[in-house]
XYZ file of C-alpha atoms in Angstrom:
307
model
C 114.134 46.561 -16.359
C 117.110 46.190 -14.490
C 116.498 49.701 -12.981
C 112.977 48.498 -12.090
C 114.157 45.201 -10.357
C 116.802 46.932 -8.489
C 114.191 49.725 -7.432
C 111.658 47.087 -6.031
C 114.552 44.838 -4.499
C 115.747 48.097 -2.872
C 112.533 48.907 -1.479
C 111.984 45.539 -0.021
C 115.227 45.667 1.857
C 115.094 49.309 3.346
C 112.605 51.104 5.843
C 110.996 53.444 3.344
C 107.226 54.061 3.740
C 106.793 54.023 0.160
C 106.274 51.022 -2.113
C 109.745 51.886 -4.123
C 112.939 53.289 -3.005
C 112.539 56.845 -3.422
C 114.801 58.856 -5.268
C 115.838 61.791 -2.979
C 117.400 64.080 -5.476
C 114.090 63.972 -7.376
C 112.027 64.668 -4.291
C 114.207 67.753 -3.065
C 114.312 68.983 -6.862
C 110.366 69.116 -6.827
C 110.465 70.557 -3.183
C 112.363 73.381 -4.171
C 110.401 74.074 -7.273
C 107.035 73.859 -5.672
C 108.500 75.990 -3.133
C 109.410 78.537 -5.540
C 106.186 78.537 -7.091
C 104.285 78.795 -3.743
C 106.283 81.729 -2.824
C 105.570 83.331 -6.393
C 102.108 83.137 -6.149
C 101.729 84.505 -2.483
C 103.739 87.526 -3.660
C 101.439 87.974 -6.387
C 98.462 87.473 -4.205
C 99.590 90.058 -1.726
C 100.404 92.568 -4.624
C 97.197 92.253 -6.526
C 95.196 91.526 -3.380
C 93.609 88.361 -5.230
C 92.742 86.415 -2.150
C 90.131 84.282 -4.113
C 92.703 82.285 -5.735
C 94.914 81.633 -2.647
C 94.870 77.977 -1.954
C 96.019 76.135 1.039
C 95.926 73.005 2.507
C 95.889 72.969 6.387
C 94.745 69.655 8.230
C 95.030 69.042 11.774
C 95.630 65.177 11.873
C 97.282 62.639 14.272
C 97.880 60.263 11.413
C 101.356 59.100 10.325
C 103.411 61.802 8.283
C 103.390 59.330 5.462
C 99.420 59.538 5.237
C 99.338 63.312 5.543
C 101.906 63.552 2.610
C 100.188 60.828 0.519
C 96.798 62.512 1.228
C 98.042 65.690 0.389
C 99.655 64.592 -3.030
C 96.185 62.756 -3.886
C 93.656 65.834 -3.114
C 96.276 68.903 -4.150
C 95.261 69.218 -7.804
C 91.369 69.255 -6.427
C 92.309 72.659 -4.671
C 93.788 73.791 -8.374
C 90.544 73.036 -9.903
C 88.756 75.078 -7.230
C 91.022 77.948 -8.280
C 90.120 77.349 -12.009
C 86.714 77.643 -10.800
C 87.023 80.509 -9.163
C 89.075 82.427 -11.895
C 86.450 81.765 -14.479
C 83.627 82.959 -12.271
C 85.716 86.362 -11.914
C 86.299 86.581 -15.821
C 82.347 85.723 -16.494
C 81.634 88.662 -13.922
C 84.202 90.922 -15.573
C 83.361 90.221 -19.229
C 79.556 89.940 -18.934
C 77.298 87.143 -17.106
C 75.145 87.213 -20.202
C 77.474 85.287 -22.286
C 77.405 82.479 -20.144
C 74.875 79.408 -19.674
C 75.080 79.555 -15.887
C 75.300 82.700 -13.664
C 79.030 83.071 -12.264
C 77.544 83.345 -8.829
C 76.222 79.627 -9.570
C 79.539 78.314 -10.479
C 81.023 78.840 -6.930
C 78.135 77.196 -5.551
C 77.740 74.255 -7.603
C 81.356 73.302 -8.901
C 83.405 74.187 -5.578
C 80.762 72.644 -3.654
C 81.369 69.218 -5.850
C 85.073 69.972 -5.688
C 84.881 69.912 -1.647
C 83.184 66.849 -1.887
C 85.565 65.224 -3.876
C 88.543 66.425 -2.201
C 86.973 65.088 1.458
C 86.125 61.682 -0.429
C 89.787 61.311 -1.904
C 91.209 62.410 1.676
C 89.360 59.935 3.119
C 89.715 57.019 0.720
C 93.659 57.942 0.877
C 93.867 57.788 4.483
C 92.209 54.369 4.790
C 94.655 53.042 2.337
C 97.735 54.086 4.636
C 96.945 50.698 6.919
C 97.258 47.083 7.656
C 93.739 46.132 7.080
C 93.266 44.698 4.189
C 89.448 45.227 4.227
C 89.495 48.478 5.053
C 91.928 49.326 2.487
C 89.774 47.804 -0.453
C 87.180 50.022 0.914
C 89.397 53.097 1.127
C 90.224 52.031 -2.594
C 86.631 52.184 -3.765
C 85.937 55.671 -1.916
C 89.237 57.088 -3.279
C 88.031 55.788 -6.861
C 84.626 57.409 -6.251
C 86.261 60.939 -5.423
C 88.368 60.864 -8.561
C 85.807 59.946 -10.569
C 83.539 62.817 -9.161
C 86.399 65.423 -9.923
C 86.888 64.188 -13.307
C 82.902 64.474 -14.130
C 82.805 67.720 -12.460
C 85.565 69.378 -14.388
C 84.565 68.042 -17.576
C 81.047 69.548 -17.003
C 82.603 72.887 -15.867
C 84.996 72.841 -18.976
C 81.852 72.553 -21.312
C 80.545 75.573 -19.443
C 83.438 77.445 -19.518
C 84.380 76.803 -23.375
C 80.801 77.919 -24.182
C 81.210 80.921 -22.325
C 84.860 81.582 -24.218
C 83.304 81.084 -27.710
C 80.290 83.488 -26.969
C 82.085 86.198 -25.599
C 84.971 85.847 -28.149
C 82.089 86.160 -30.985
C 80.351 89.094 -29.376
C 80.100 92.406 -31.360
C 79.630 94.296 -28.007
C 83.387 93.420 -26.797
C 85.475 94.235 -29.903
C 85.880 98.027 -28.731
C 87.684 96.339 -25.772
C 90.507 94.504 -27.832
C 93.181 95.315 -25.282
C 91.111 94.047 -22.249
C 90.163 90.781 -24.144
C 93.763 90.159 -25.014
C 94.340 89.640 -21.222
C 91.472 87.470 -20.782
C 92.684 85.639 -23.809
C 96.242 84.906 -21.890
C 94.072 83.755 -18.783
C 91.914 81.407 -20.969
C 95.069 79.953 -22.450
C 96.196 78.966 -18.946
C 93.245 77.801 -18.100
C 92.976 75.429 -20.965
C 96.488 74.126 -20.094
C 95.751 73.768 -16.866
C 92.666 71.526 -17.379
C 93.891 69.491 -19.625
C 96.972 68.509 -17.149
C 94.543 68.493 -14.043
C 92.471 65.964 -16.067
C 95.219 63.849 -17.320
C 96.667 63.729 -13.875
C 93.064 62.656 -12.537
C 93.117 59.678 -14.962
C 96.482 58.646 -14.243
C 95.396 58.355 -10.392
C 92.187 56.798 -11.421
C 94.110 54.239 -13.431
C 96.887 53.681 -10.475
C 94.338 53.065 -7.914
C 92.005 50.747 -9.745
C 95.027 48.678 -10.947
C 95.601 47.850 -7.081
C 95.659 44.309 -6.069
C 95.398 43.499 -2.566
C 96.745 40.155 -2.020
C 95.757 37.705 0.685
C 97.993 37.087 3.389
C 98.581 40.526 4.911
C 100.950 41.304 1.954
C 101.404 44.915 1.044
C 98.810 45.882 -1.982
C 100.789 45.646 -5.699
C 100.218 47.705 -8.816
C 102.776 48.655 -11.434
C 102.145 52.467 -11.222
C 101.922 52.051 -7.443
C 105.274 50.174 -7.129
C 107.244 52.466 -9.416
C 108.263 55.858 -8.802
C 108.871 57.217 -12.388
C 105.003 57.688 -13.172
C 104.507 59.783 -10.406
C 106.940 62.500 -11.280
C 106.048 62.297 -15.211
C 101.987 62.321 -14.885
C 101.560 63.808 -11.535
C 104.450 66.385 -10.120
C 105.364 67.500 -13.550
C 101.851 68.523 -15.040
C 100.635 70.064 -11.720
C 103.760 71.984 -11.672
C 103.226 73.308 -15.138
C 99.829 74.229 -14.398
C 100.587 76.203 -11.238
C 103.486 77.948 -13.260
C 101.112 79.108 -15.834
C 99.030 80.925 -13.630
C 102.086 82.377 -12.301
C 103.431 83.631 -15.570
C 99.679 85.178 -16.308
C 98.561 85.763 -12.929
C 94.841 86.749 -12.814
C 95.629 89.817 -10.723
C 97.401 91.470 -13.623
C 94.150 91.045 -15.994
C 91.243 91.186 -13.480
C 90.150 93.873 -11.487
C 90.673 93.838 -7.466
C 87.306 94.870 -7.034
C 84.604 92.324 -7.297
C 81.430 93.460 -9.850
C 83.788 95.888 -11.991
C 82.774 95.026 -15.658
C 84.906 95.311 -18.447
C 82.845 98.422 -19.762
C 83.435 100.383 -16.648
C 80.177 99.845 -15.608
C 79.205 97.785 -12.056
C 77.227 94.571 -11.723
C 74.121 94.777 -9.988
C 74.564 92.217 -7.109
C 70.999 91.183 -5.259
C 71.252 92.377 -1.680
C 68.525 89.996 -0.216
C 70.809 87.041 -0.253
C 71.909 85.976 3.261
C 74.764 84.351 4.914
C 74.809 82.796 8.111
C 77.935 84.361 9.149
C 77.984 87.622 7.280
C 74.281 88.786 7.366
C 72.728 90.384 4.537
C 74.936 91.145 1.452
C 74.656 94.866 0.142
C 74.748 95.605 -3.642
C 77.738 96.785 -5.188
C 77.856 100.629 -5.063
C 78.485 102.528 -8.443
C 81.457 105.153 -7.988
C 80.501 108.146 -10.345
C 83.742 109.893 -9.296
C 85.614 107.162 -11.197
C 86.064 107.086 -14.979
C 87.089 104.522 -17.333
C 88.380 105.175 -21.017
C 86.302 102.554 -22.542
C 83.020 103.399 -21.150
C 82.183 105.936 -23.843
C 83.407 103.587 -26.400
C 80.880 100.948 -25.004
C 77.988 103.297 -25.038
C 78.513 104.585 -28.503
C 78.781 101.190 -30.030
C 75.650 100.116 -28.206
C 73.832 103.388 -29.424
C 74.690 102.355 -33.007
């Protein structure tokens, strides 16, 4: 309790932009750890050519650096959720879309689209909280809570879709000949489950934090225990997100999934409709089969299907 009082008193007596006195050594430590994780992921993305999981937040803004920092911290896990959507979509494409209730191509459209909406909502609400107008900050609080709630609900629905696919593909007799490949998928599923729990817990923490913020009349700064104390941010935000990032670095999807989209676990190629059109890219051509390439498990899959 004494430390908390000192923390708050020090925050009132310095020029910090935060509602508490920041611990510099902890900020430097996590900056280094996240920097290492970033370089690790970038190196693996280049090595495995997995551009579909590269995440970046590059926003050009004229707001204060503190607004950029706080907004980036708030919306960053939404980009991790988008990464999970893309990875699970590629797993579905590789293992077999017939084991899912939703086609993996629709996952990108539905869940990534909802995630983008959550990111924009959280970013706009978070930027409105960094101001002096109490009415504007109250509106920003509601917008931010709506974005966080949208992220939690969307991710919960996606988790159900992903778990159902995992269970059905795990029990599928046709995939038993591909034990080595499925073992690699199991590592990715473990990383996904850990990432899902941590991202959801972090989102719940942020929802509780901003829901508990009180705006005092008279122009005083907003108050709230989680908002005015530094340690919950590291325990419930920085550490869970870092663990989520590191698990996909240890078990990188590029080490278990093919770099070429459309290749299935049995060596065949998924048929991609060629009538879809994109504004920037024109007509999408169907994936071409490669008769000159052979895969050791193709004959096993065909033999099991014949039986």
